[in-house]
Amino acid sequence: GIQVEQSPPDLILQEGANSTLRCNFSDSVNNLQWFHQNPWGQLINLFYIPSGTKQNGRLSATTVATERYSLLYISSSQTTDSGVYFCAAETLDNDMRFGAGTRLTVKP
Amino acid sequence: DAGVTQSPTHLIKTRGQHVTLRCSPISGHKSVSWYQQVLGQGPQFIFQYYEKEERGRGNFPDRFSARQFPNYSSELNVNALLLGDSALYLCASSLAGEGLDTIYFGEGSWLTVV
C-alpha cells in the first residue's frame, strides 16, 4: 500500500516564527488532505489539496502531485497552532493513509 | 448544521466483550469511514461505506465489522476485545466518498479495554 511520510516528527517554535511541514507519498493519489489534531483528539480539516496551492489566512499548502509531496506552511505562528499536524493520502482504491504526524509546539 | 456526531464519547470494556460505536454523518453526506488511532500514532483506516455498501477495508481482523443504515448513519462493531483495541475510534463523513472531496471527522470515541 501507499506509504506516507511526514517530517519533521517534532518541531518547536517561538511565537511569530514561520515553519514548513512536509509530506511525501509513495504512489499516485486521488486525495491529499492536511489536518490539525487538537489536544482533545478532534481532527480539523485544514486543506483538501490533491494538487496546486491554497491559502487560508496564515496557513497555506502546496501539493506537487508529479513529485509526490505536499508542504504545509505556517506563518507568524501562534500558541494556538500547537498540536499534531497530519497529512492523509487516498489512493485510487479508496485506501486513505495517514502519516505519523508532526507535533508542533509554539512557545510564547 | 451539526457536524459528524459519534457516541459514546468514552467507554471502558473488559477483554473478551464486544462494543458498538455509532456515527451520524453530516447531513447530505453519503459516505462514512472509520479509523482507529492508537496513542502517539496517526489514524489507521478500518472501513469505508457508501450508500450502505462497503467500499474499502483496511488491514484489520474479522473481529471488526461495520454497517451503514438507510439514513447513512453507521455502526462499528468490535468483538472479542483485546487490550490492544484500546484507542480513539474516529468516524469521518464525505459527500461521495470517491476521494474527490473533503472528509470531516467527528470527535471520536475513546475506548479503553481493561
JSON list of C-alpha atoms in Angstrom, two decimals:
[
{"chain": "A", "resi": 1, "resn": "GLY", "atom": "CA", "xyz": [0.00, 0.00, 0.00]},
{"chain": "A", "resi": 2, "resn": "ILE", "atom": "CA", "xyz": [0.85, 3.65, -0.21]},
{"chain": "A", "resi": 3, "resn": "GLN", "atom": "CA", "xyz": [3.44, 4.98, 2.22]},
{"chain": "A", "resi": 4, "resn": "VAL", "atom": "CA", "xyz": [3.02, 8.45, 3.72]},
{"chain": "A", "resi": 5, "resn": "GLU", "atom": "CA", "xyz": [5.96, 10.03, 5.48]},
{"chain": "A", "resi": 6, "resn": "GLN", "atom": "CA", "xyz": [5.94, 13.31, 7.36]},
{"chain": "A", "resi": 7, "resn": "SER", "atom": "CA", "xyz": [8.80, 15.45, 8.51]},
{"chain": "A", "resi": 8, "resn": "PRO", "atom": "CA", "xyz": [9.93, 16.66, 10.89]},
{"chain": "A", "resi": 9, "resn": "PRO", "atom": "CA", "xyz": [8.35, 14.45, 13.58]},
{"chain": "A", "resi": 10, "resn": "ASP", "atom": "CA", "xyz": [8.66, 17.22, 16.15]},
{"chain": "A", "resi": 11, "resn": "LEU", "atom": "CA", "xyz": [9.00, 20.97, 15.80]},
{"chain": "A", "resi": 12, "resn": "ILE", "atom": "CA", "xyz": [9.38, 23.63, 18.48]},
{"chain": "A", "resi": 13, "resn": "LEU", "atom": "CA", "xyz": [8.96, 27.29, 17.53]},
{"chain": "A", "resi": 14, "resn": "GLN", "atom": "CA", "xyz": [8.85, 30.66, 19.17]},
{"chain": "A", "resi": 15, "resn": "GLU", "atom": "CA", "xyz": [5.63, 32.57, 18.66]},
{"chain": "A", "resi": 16, "resn": "GLY", "atom": "CA", "xyz": [5.84, 34.58, 15.46]},
{"chain": "A", "resi": 17, "resn": "ALA", "atom": "CA", "xyz": [8.16, 32.20, 13.63]},
{"chain": "A", "resi": 18, "resn": "ASN", "atom": "CA", "xyz": [7.38, 30.55, 10.31]},
{"chain": "A", "resi": 19, "resn": "SER", "atom": "CA", "xyz": [7.53, 26.83, 9.58]},
{"chain": "A", "resi": 20, "resn": "THR", "atom": "CA", "xyz": [7.23, 24.30, 6.78]},
{"chain": "A", "resi": 21, "resn": "LEU", "atom": "CA", "xyz": [5.91, 20.78, 7.27]},
{"chain": "A", "resi": 22, "resn": "ARG", "atom": "CA", "xyz": [6.48, 18.16, 4.60]},
{"chain": "A", "resi": 23, "resn": "CYS", "atom": "CA", "xyz": [4.52, 15.12, 3.47]},
{"chain": "A", "resi": 24, "resn": "ASN", "atom": "CA", "xyz": [5.91, 12.59, 0.99]},
{"chain": "A", "resi": 25, "resn": "PHE", "atom": "CA", "xyz": [3.75, 9.88, -0.53]},
{"chain": "A", "resi": 26, "resn": "SER", "atom": "CA", "xyz": [4.82, 6.84, -2.50]},
{"chain": "A", "resi": 27, "resn": "ASP", "atom": "CA", "xyz": [2.03, 6.47, -5.07]},
{"chain": "A", "resi": 28, "resn": "SER", "atom": "CA", "xyz": [-0.45, 8.43, -7.15]},
{"chain": "A", "resi": 29, "resn": "VAL", "atom": "CA", "xyz": [-3.29, 9.82, -5.08]},
{"chain": "A", "resi": 30, "resn": "ASN", "atom": "CA", "xyz": [-6.87, 10.94, -5.60]},
{"chain": "A", "resi": 31, "resn": "ASN", "atom": "CA", "xyz": [-6.95, 12.98, -2.47]},
{"chain": "A", "resi": 32, "resn": "LEU", "atom": "CA", "xyz": [-4.42, 14.70, -0.21]},
{"chain": "A", "resi": 33, "resn": "GLN", "atom": "CA", "xyz": [-5.57, 16.46, 2.92]},
{"chain": "A", "resi": 34, "resn": "TRP", "atom": "CA", "xyz": [-3.94, 18.21, 5.86]},
{"chain": "A", "resi": 35, "resn": "PHE", "atom": "CA", "xyz": [-5.44, 18.02, 9.33]},
{"chain": "A", "resi": 36, "resn": "HIS", "atom": "CA", "xyz": [-4.73, 19.58, 12.71]},
{"chain": "A", "resi": 37, "resn": "GLN", "atom": "CA", "xyz": [-5.46, 17.44, 15.76]},
{"chain": "A", "resi": 38, "resn": "ASN", "atom": "CA", "xyz": [-6.15, 19.39, 18.92]},
{"chain": "A", "resi": 39, "resn": "PRO", "atom": "CA", "xyz": [-5.32, 18.12, 22.44]},
{"chain": "A", "resi": 40, "resn": "TRP", "atom": "CA", "xyz": [-8.84, 16.67, 22.76]},
{"chain": "A", "resi": 41, "resn": "GLY", "atom": "CA", "xyz": [-8.38, 14.46, 19.72]},
{"chain": "A", "resi": 42, "resn": "GLN", "atom": "CA", "xyz": [-10.54, 16.40, 17.29]},
{"chain": "A", "resi": 43, "resn": "LEU", "atom": "CA", "xyz": [-9.20, 16.32, 13.75]},
{"chain": "A", "resi": 44, "resn": "ILE", "atom": "CA", "xyz": [-9.83, 19.59, 11.95]},
{"chain": "A", "resi": 45, "resn": "ASN", "atom": "CA", "xyz": [-9.58, 19.67, 8.21]},
{"chain": "A", "resi": 46, "resn": "LEU", "atom": "CA", "xyz": [-7.15, 22.36, 7.03]},
{"chain": "A", "resi": 47, "resn": "PHE", "atom": "CA", "xyz": [-6.83, 21.76, 3.30]},
{"chain": "A", "resi": 48, "resn": "TYR", "atom": "CA", "xyz": [-8.12, 19.45, 0.63]},
{"chain": "A", "resi": 49, "resn": "ILE", "atom": "CA", "xyz": [-5.28, 19.75, -1.84]},
{"chain": "A", "resi": 50, "resn": "PRO", "atom": "CA", "xyz": [-4.60, 16.90, -4.31]},
{"chain": "A", "resi": 51, "resn": "SER", "atom": "CA", "xyz": [-2.61, 19.37, -6.40]},
{"chain": "A", "resi": 52, "resn": "GLY", "atom": "CA", "xyz": [-1.77, 23.06, -6.60]},
{"chain": "A", "resi": 53, "resn": "THR", "atom": "CA", "xyz": [-1.61, 25.72, -3.91]},
{"chain": "A", "resi": 54, "resn": "LYS", "atom": "CA", "xyz": [-4.21, 27.01, -1.47]},
{"chain": "A", "resi": 55, "resn": "GLN", "atom": "CA", "xyz": [-4.10, 29.62, 1.23]},
{"chain": "A", "resi": 56, "resn": "ASN", "atom": "CA", "xyz": [-6.25, 30.19, 4.28]},
{"chain": "A", "resi": 57, "resn": "GLY", "atom": "CA", "xyz": [-5.11, 33.05, 6.48]},
{"chain": "A", "resi": 58, "resn": "ARG", "atom": "CA", "xyz": [-1.70, 32.30, 7.95]},
{"chain": "A", "resi": 59, "resn": "LEU", "atom": "CA", "xyz": [-1.73, 28.78, 6.55]},
{"chain": "A", "resi": 60, "resn": "SER", "atom": "CA", "xyz": [-1.04, 27.69, 3.02]},
{"chain": "A", "resi": 61, "resn": "ALA", "atom": "CA", "xyz": [-0.38, 24.36, 1.35]},
{"chain": "A", "resi": 62, "resn": "THR", "atom": "CA", "xyz": [1.18, 23.20, -1.89]},
{"chain": "A", "resi": 63, "resn": "THR", "atom": "CA", "xyz": [0.99, 19.75, -3.44]},
{"chain": "A", "resi": 64, "resn": "VAL", "atom": "CA", "xyz": [3.22, 18.71, -6.33]},
{"chain": "A", "resi": 65, "resn": "ALA", "atom": "CA", "xyz": [1.48, 15.51, -7.36]},
{"chain": "A", "resi": 66, "resn": "THR", "atom": "CA", "xyz": [4.01, 14.61, -10.06]},
{"chain": "A", "resi": 67, "resn": "GLU", "atom": "CA", "xyz": [6.79, 14.64, -7.47]},
{"chain": "A", "resi": 68, "resn": "ARG", "atom": "CA", "xyz": [4.62, 13.09, -4.76]},
{"chain": "A", "resi": 69, "resn": "TYR", "atom": "CA", "xyz": [4.95, 15.59, -1.97]},
{"chain": "A", "resi": 70, "resn": "SER", "atom": "CA", "xyz": [2.95, 18.25, -0.20]},
{"chain": "A", "resi": 71, "resn": "LEU", "atom": "CA", "xyz": [4.02, 21.14, 2.01]},
{"chain": "A", "resi": 72, "resn": "LEU", "atom": "CA", "xyz": [2.13, 22.96, 4.74]},
{"chain": "A", "resi": 73, "resn": "TYR", "atom": "CA", "xyz": [3.32, 26.46, 5.58]},
{"chain": "A", "resi": 74, "resn": "ILE", "atom": "CA", "xyz": [2.51, 28.16, 8.84]},
{"chain": "A", "resi": 75, "resn": "SER", "atom": "CA", "xyz": [3.41, 31.83, 9.06]},
{"chain": "A", "resi": 76, "resn": "SER", "atom": "CA", "xyz": [3.56, 34.03, 12.15]},
{"chain": "A", "resi": 77, "resn": "SER", "atom": "CA", "xyz": [2.86, 31.02, 14.37]},
{"chain": "A", "resi": 78, "resn": "GLN", "atom": "CA", "xyz": [0.70, 31.38, 17.47]},
{"chain": "A", "resi": 79, "resn": "THR", "atom": "CA", "xyz": [0.47, 29.24, 20.59]},
{"chain": "A", "resi": 80, "resn": "THR", "atom": "CA", "xyz": [-2.94, 28.05, 19.42]},
{"chain": "A", "resi": 81, "resn": "ASP", "atom": "CA", "xyz": [-1.24, 26.45, 16.40]},
{"chain": "A", "resi": 82, "resn": "SER", "atom": "CA", "xyz": [0.26, 23.83, 18.71]},
{"chain": "A", "resi": 83, "resn": "GLY", "atom": "CA", "xyz": [-0.86, 20.28, 18.19]},
{"chain": "A", "resi": 84, "resn": "VAL", "atom": "CA", "xyz": [-0.25, 17.46, 15.76]},
{"chain": "A", "resi": 85, "resn": "TYR", "atom": "CA", "xyz": [-0.47, 18.01, 12.02]},
{"chain": "A", "resi": 86, "resn": "PHE", "atom": "CA", "xyz": [-1.32, 15.06, 9.82]},
{"chain": "A", "resi": 87, "resn": "CYS", "atom": "CA", "xyz": [-1.36, 14.63, 6.10]},
{"chain": "A", "resi": 88, "resn": "ALA", "atom": "CA", "xyz": [-3.52, 11.90, 4.61]},
{"chain": "A", "resi": 89, "resn": "ALA", "atom": "CA", "xyz": [-3.42, 10.50, 1.11]},
{"chain": "A", "resi": 90, "resn": "GLU", "atom": "CA", "xyz": [-6.14, 8.47, -0.55]},
{"chain": "A", "resi": 91, "resn": "THR", "atom": "CA", "xyz": [-5.27, 6.07, -3.34]},
{"chain": "A", "resi": 92, "resn": "LEU", "atom": "CA", "xyz": [-7.37, 5.12, -6.33]},
{"chain": "A", "resi": 93, "resn": "ASP", "atom": "CA", "xyz": [-8.78, 2.11, -4.42]},
{"chain": "A", "resi": 94, "resn": "ASN", "atom": "CA", "xyz": [-10.17, 4.26, -1.59]},
{"chain": "A", "resi": 95, "resn": "ASP", "atom": "CA", "xyz": [-7.43, 3.42, 0.89]},
{"chain": "A", "resi": 96, "resn": "MET", "atom": "CA", "xyz": [-6.73, 6.56, 2.92]},
{"chain": "A", "resi": 97, "resn": "ARG", "atom": "CA", "xyz": [-3.38, 6.53, 4.71]},
{"chain": "A", "resi": 98, "resn": "PHE", "atom": "CA", "xyz": [-2.24, 8.97, 7.33]},
{"chain": "A", "resi": 99, "resn": "GLY", "atom": "CA", "xyz": [1.32, 9.90, 8.07]},
{"chain": "A", "resi": 100, "resn": "ALA", "atom": "CA", "xyz": [2.68, 9.64, 11.61]},
{"chain": "A", "resi": 101, "resn": "GLY", "atom": "CA", "xyz": [2.22, 13.38, 12.08]},
{"chain": "A", "resi": 102, "resn": "THR", "atom": "CA", "xyz": [4.32, 16.39, 13.02]},
{"chain": "A", "resi": 103, "resn": "ARG", "atom": "CA", "xyz": [3.97, 17.50, 16.63]},
{"chain": "A", "resi": 104, "resn": "LEU", "atom": "CA", "xyz": [4.23, 21.29, 16.72]},
{"chain": "A", "resi": 105, "resn": "THR", "atom": "CA", "xyz": [4.83, 23.22, 19.91]},
{"chain": "A", "resi": 106, "resn": "VAL", "atom": "CA", "xyz": [4.69, 27.02, 19.73]},
{"chain": "A", "resi": 107, "resn": "LYS", "atom": "CA", "xyz": [6.17, 28.73, 22.77]},
{"chain": "A", "resi": 108, "resn": "PRO", "atom": "CA", "xyz": [5.09, 32.23, 23.88]},
{"chain": "B", "resi": 1, "resn": "ASP", "atom": "CA", "xyz": [-25.69, 22.36, 10.81]},
{"chain": "B", "resi": 2, "resn": "ALA", "atom": "CA", "xyz": [-24.47, 19.57, 13.01]},
{"chain": "B", "resi": 3, "resn": "GLY", "atom": "CA", "xyz": [-21.11, 18.07, 12.22]},
{"chain": "B", "resi": 4, "resn": "VAL", "atom": "CA", "xyz": [-20.23, 14.41, 12.42]},
{"chain": "B", "resi": 5, "resn": "THR", "atom": "CA", "xyz": [-21.52, 13.05, 15.72]},
{"chain": "B", "resi": 6, "resn": "GLN", "atom": "CA", "xyz": [-20.22, 9.98, 17.49]},
{"chain": "B", "resi": 7, "resn": "SER", "atom": "CA", "xyz": [-21.37, 8.07, 20.53]},
{"chain": "B", "resi": 8, "resn": "PRO", "atom": "CA", "xyz": [-20.41, 7.18, 23.12]},
{"chain": "B", "resi": 9, "resn": "THR", "atom": "CA", "xyz": [-17.57, 9.61, 23.73]},
{"chain": "B", "resi": 10, "resn": "HIS", "atom": "CA", "xyz": [-15.83, 7.44, 26.31]},
{"chain": "B", "resi": 11, "resn": "LEU", "atom": "CA", "xyz": [-16.28, 3.84, 27.35]},
{"chain": "B", "resi": 12, "resn": "ILE", "atom": "CA", "xyz": [-14.48, 1.15, 29.29]},
{"chain": "B", "resi": 13, "resn": "LYS", "atom": "CA", "xyz": [-14.84, -2.53, 28.38]},
{"chain": "B", "resi": 14, "resn": "THR", "atom": "CA", "xyz": [-13.37, -5.78, 29.62]},
{"chain": "B", "resi": 15, "resn": "ARG", "atom": "CA", "xyz": [-11.29, -8.14, 27.49]},
{"chain": "B", "resi": 16, "resn": "GLY", "atom": "CA", "xyz": [-13.49, -10.52, 25.56]},
{"chain": "B", "resi": 17, "resn": "GLN", "atom": "CA", "xyz": [-16.51, -8.24, 25.49]},
{"chain": "B", "resi": 18, "resn": "HIS", "atom": "CA", "xyz": [-17.86, -6.60, 22.37]},
{"chain": "B", "resi": 19, "resn": "VAL", "atom": "CA", "xyz": [-18.51, -2.95, 21.65]},
{"chain": "B", "resi": 20, "resn": "THR", "atom": "CA", "xyz": [-20.71, -0.98, 19.27]},
{"chain": "B", "resi": 21, "resn": "LEU", "atom": "CA", "xyz": [-19.76, 2.56, 18.28]},
{"chain": "B", "resi": 22, "resn": "ARG", "atom": "CA", "xyz": [-22.15, 4.84, 16.44]},
{"chain": "B", "resi": 23, "resn": "CYS", "atom": "CA", "xyz": [-21.72, 7.64, 13.95]},
{"chain": "B", "resi": 24, "resn": "SER", "atom": "CA", "xyz": [-24.05, 10.12, 12.27]},
{"chain": "B", "resi": 25, "resn": "PRO", "atom": "CA", "xyz": [-22.61, 11.87, 9.23]},
{"chain": "B", "resi": 26, "resn": "ILE", "atom": "CA", "xyz": [-23.07, 15.46, 8.25]},
{"chain": "B", "resi": 27, "resn": "SER", "atom": "CA", "xyz": [-26.49, 15.98, 6.68]},
{"chain": "B", "resi": 28, "resn": "GLY", "atom": "CA", "xyz": [-26.29, 15.22, 2.98]},
{"chain": "B", "resi": 29, "resn": "HIS", "atom": "CA", "xyz": [-23.13, 13.14, 3.24]},
{"chain": "B", "resi": 30, "resn": "LYS", "atom": "CA", "xyz": [-23.47, 9.60, 1.96]},
{"chain": "B", "resi": 31, "resn": "SER", "atom": "CA", "xyz": [-20.06, 8.18, 2.80]},
{"chain": "B", "resi": 32, "resn": "VAL", "atom": "CA", "xyz": [-18.81, 7.18, 6.24]},
{"chain": "B", "resi": 33, "resn": "SER", "atom": "CA", "xyz": [-15.34, 5.95, 7.15]},
{"chain": "B", "resi": 34, "resn": "TRP", "atom": "CA", "xyz": [-13.95, 4.55, 10.37]},
{"chain": "B", "resi": 35, "resn": "TYR", "atom": "CA", "xyz": [-10.42, 4.94, 11.73]},
{"chain": "B", "resi": 36, "resn": "GLN", "atom": "CA", "xyz": [-8.51, 3.67, 14.73]},
{"chain": "B", "resi": 37, "resn": "GLN", "atom": "CA", "xyz": [-5.95, 5.94, 16.35]},
{"chain": "B", "resi": 38, "resn": "VAL", "atom": "CA", "xyz": [-3.61, 4.48, 18.92]},
{"chain": "B", "resi": 39, "resn": "LEU", "atom": "CA", "xyz": [-1.87, 6.97, 21.21]},
{"chain": "B", "resi": 40, "resn": "GLY", "atom": "CA", "xyz": [1.10, 8.57, 19.50]},
{"chain": "B", "resi": 41, "resn": "GLN", "atom": "CA", "xyz": [0.25, 7.37, 16.01]},
{"chain": "B", "resi": 42, "resn": "GLY", "atom": "CA", "xyz": [-1.72, 8.56, 13.04]},
{"chain": "B", "resi": 43, "resn": "PRO", "atom": "CA", "xyz": [-5.24, 7.26, 12.38]},
{"chain": "B", "resi": 44, "resn": "GLN", "atom": "CA", "xyz": [-5.48, 3.91, 10.62]},
{"chain": "B", "resi": 45, "resn": "PHE", "atom": "CA", "xyz": [-8.21, 3.23, 8.10]},
{"chain": "B", "resi": 46, "resn": "ILE", "atom": "CA", "xyz": [-10.67, 0.48, 9.08]},
{"chain": "B", "resi": 47, "resn": "PHE", "atom": "CA", "xyz": [-13.69, 0.73, 6.75]},
{"chain": "B", "resi": 48, "resn": "GLN", "atom": "CA", "xyz": [-15.41, 2.97, 4.28]},
{"chain": "B", "resi": 49, "resn": "TYR", "atom": "CA", "xyz": [-19.11, 2.72, 3.43]},
{"chain": "B", "resi": 50, "resn": "TYR", "atom": "CA", "xyz": [-21.00, 4.47, 0.69]},
{"chain": "B", "resi": 51, "resn": "GLU", "atom": "CA", "xyz": [-24.71, 4.06, 0.01]},
{"chain": "B", "resi": 52, "resn": "LYS", "atom": "CA", "xyz": [-24.82, 1.20, 2.53]},
{"chain": "B", "resi": 53, "resn": "GLU", "atom": "CA", "xyz": [-22.14, -0.80, 0.75]},
{"chain": "B", "resi": 54, "resn": "GLU", "atom": "CA", "xyz": [-18.58, -1.43, 1.85]},
{"chain": "B", "resi": 55, "resn": "ARG", "atom": "CA", "xyz": [-16.25, 0.44, -0.45]},
{"chain": "B", "resi": 56, "resn": "GLY", "atom": "CA", "xyz": [-12.95, -0.10, 1.31]},
{"chain": "B", "resi": 57, "resn": "ARG", "atom": "CA", "xyz": [-11.42, -2.11, 4.12]},
{"chain": "B", "resi": 58, "resn": "GLY", "atom": "CA", "xyz": [-8.16, -1.67, 5.94]},
{"chain": "B", "resi": 59, "resn": "ASN", "atom": "CA", "xyz": [-5.90, -4.31, 7.43]},
{"chain": "B", "resi": 60, "resn": "PHE", "atom": "CA", "xyz": [-7.96, -5.23, 10.49]},
{"chain": "B", "resi": 61, "resn": "PRO", "atom": "CA", "xyz": [-9.07, -8.67, 11.72]},
{"chain": "B", "resi": 62, "resn": "ASP", "atom": "CA", "xyz": [-12.55, -10.06, 11.19]},
{"chain": "B", "resi": 63, "resn": "ARG", "atom": "CA", "xyz": [-13.41, -9.11, 14.77]},
{"chain": "B", "resi": 64, "resn": "PHE", "atom": "CA", "xyz": [-14.03, -5.67, 13.32]},
{"chain": "B", "resi": 65, "resn": "SER", "atom": "CA", "xyz": [-17.23, -5.16, 11.34]},
{"chain": "B", "resi": 66, "resn": "ALA", "atom": "CA", "xyz": [-19.38, -2.24, 10.32]},
{"chain": "B", "resi": 67, "resn": "ARG", "atom": "CA", "xyz": [-22.55, -1.36, 8.54]},
{"chain": "B", "resi": 68, "resn": "GLN", "atom": "CA", "xyz": [-24.31, 1.69, 7.18]},
{"chain": "B", "resi": 69, "resn": "PHE", "atom": "CA", "xyz": [-28.01, 2.30, 7.54]},
{"chain": "B", "resi": 70, "resn": "PRO", "atom": "CA", "xyz": [-30.51, 3.81, 5.07]},
{"chain": "B", "resi": 71, "resn": "ASN", "atom": "CA", "xyz": [-30.19, 7.19, 6.82]},
{"chain": "B", "resi": 72, "resn": "TYR", "atom": "CA", "xyz": [-26.39, 6.95, 6.22]},
{"chain": "B", "resi": 73, "resn": "SER", "atom": "CA", "xyz": [-25.53, 6.60, 9.89]},
{"chain": "B", "resi": 74, "resn": "SER", "atom": "CA", "xyz": [-23.10, 3.83, 10.71]},
{"chain": "B", "resi": 75, "resn": "GLU", "atom": "CA", "xyz": [-22.05, 1.40, 13.40]},
{"chain": "B", "resi": 76, "resn": "LEU", "atom": "CA", "xyz": [-18.65, -0.10, 14.07]},
{"chain": "B", "resi": 77, "resn": "ASN", "atom": "CA", "xyz": [-18.65, -3.38, 15.97]},
{"chain": "B", "resi": 78, "resn": "VAL", "atom": "CA", "xyz": [-15.64, -4.98, 17.59]},
{"chain": "B", "resi": 79, "resn": "ASN", "atom": "CA", "xyz": [-15.91, -8.48, 19.05]},
{"chain": "B", "resi": 80, "resn": "ALA", "atom": "CA", "xyz": [-13.70, -10.35, 21.49]},
{"chain": "B", "resi": 81, "resn": "LEU", "atom": "CA", "xyz": [-11.98, -7.16, 22.63]},
{"chain": "B", "resi": 82, "resn": "LEU", "atom": "CA", "xyz": [-8.24, -7.22, 23.26]},
{"chain": "B", "resi": 83, "resn": "LEU", "atom": "CA", "xyz": [-6.17, -4.83, 25.33]},
{"chain": "B", "resi": 84, "resn": "GLY", "atom": "CA", "xyz": [-4.63, -3.59, 22.08]},
{"chain": "B", "resi": 85, "resn": "ASP", "atom": "CA", "xyz": [-8.01, -2.40, 20.85]},
{"chain": "B", "resi": 86, "resn": "SER", "atom": "CA", "xyz": [-7.78, 0.48, 23.30]},
{"chain": "B", "resi": 87, "resn": "ALA", "atom": "CA", "xyz": [-7.74, 3.55, 21.09]},
{"chain": "B", "resi": 88, "resn": "LEU", "atom": "CA", "xyz": [-9.59, 6.57, 19.81]},
{"chain": "B", "resi": 89, "resn": "TYR", "atom": "CA", "xyz": [-12.09, 5.50, 17.16]},
{"chain": "B", "resi": 90, "resn": "LEU", "atom": "CA", "xyz": [-12.83, 8.19, 14.64]},
{"chain": "B", "resi": 91, "resn": "CYS", "atom": "CA", "xyz": [-15.65, 8.45, 12.18]},
{"chain": "B", "resi": 92, "resn": "ALA", "atom": "CA", "xyz": [-15.49, 10.66, 9.12]},
{"chain": "B", "resi": 93, "resn": "SER", "atom": "CA", "xyz": [-18.04, 11.61, 6.51]},
{"chain": "B", "resi": 94, "resn": "SER", "atom": "CA", "xyz": [-17.88, 12.95, 3.00]},
{"chain": "B", "resi": 95, "resn": "LEU", "atom": "CA", "xyz": [-20.29, 13.69, 0.20]},
{"chain": "B", "resi": 96, "resn": "ALA", "atom": "CA", "xyz": [-19.45, 10.93, -2.22]},
{"chain": "B", "resi": 97, "resn": "GLY", "atom": "CA", "xyz": [-16.51, 9.01, -0.81]},
{"chain": "B", "resi": 98, "resn": "GLU", "atom": "CA", "xyz": [-14.64, 8.79, -4.08]},
{"chain": "B", "resi": 99, "resn": "GLY", "atom": "CA", "xyz": [-11.55, 10.58, -2.89]},
{"chain": "B", "resi": 100, "resn": "LEU", "atom": "CA", "xyz": [-12.65, 13.71, -4.67]},
{"chain": "B", "resi": 101, "resn": "ASP", "atom": "CA", "xyz": [-13.88, 15.73, -1.74]},
{"chain": "B", "resi": 102, "resn": "THR", "atom": "CA", "xyz": [-13.08, 16.78, 1.78]},
{"chain": "B", "resi": 103, "resn": "ILE", "atom": "CA", "xyz": [-13.64, 14.42, 4.69]},
{"chain": "B", "resi": 104, "resn": "TYR", "atom": "CA", "xyz": [-14.81, 15.68, 8.07]},
{"chain": "B", "resi": 105, "resn": "PHE", "atom": "CA", "xyz": [-14.15, 13.94, 11.36]},
{"chain": "B", "resi": 106, "resn": "GLY", "atom": "CA", "xyz": [-16.22, 13.55, 14.47]},
{"chain": "B", "resi": 107, "resn": "GLU", "atom": "CA", "xyz": [-14.76, 14.00, 17.94]},
{"chain": "B", "resi": 108, "resn": "GLY", "atom": "CA", "xyz": [-14.21, 10.30, 18.33]},
{"chain": "B", "resi": 109, "resn": "SER", "atom": "CA", "xyz": [-15.00, 7.56, 20.82]},
{"chain": "B", "resi": 110, "resn": "TRP", "atom": "CA", "xyz": [-12.31, 6.80, 23.38]},
{"chain": "B", "resi": 111, "resn": "LEU", "atom": "CA", "xyz": [-12.30, 3.06, 24.08]},
{"chain": "B", "resi": 112, "resn": "THR", "atom": "CA", "xyz": [-10.36, 1.58, 26.97]},
{"chain": "B", "resi": 113, "resn": "VAL", "atom": "CA", "xyz": [-10.14, -2.19, 27.27]},
{"chain": "B", "resi": 114, "resn": "VAL", "atom": "CA", "xyz": [-9.10, -3.49, 30.68]}
]
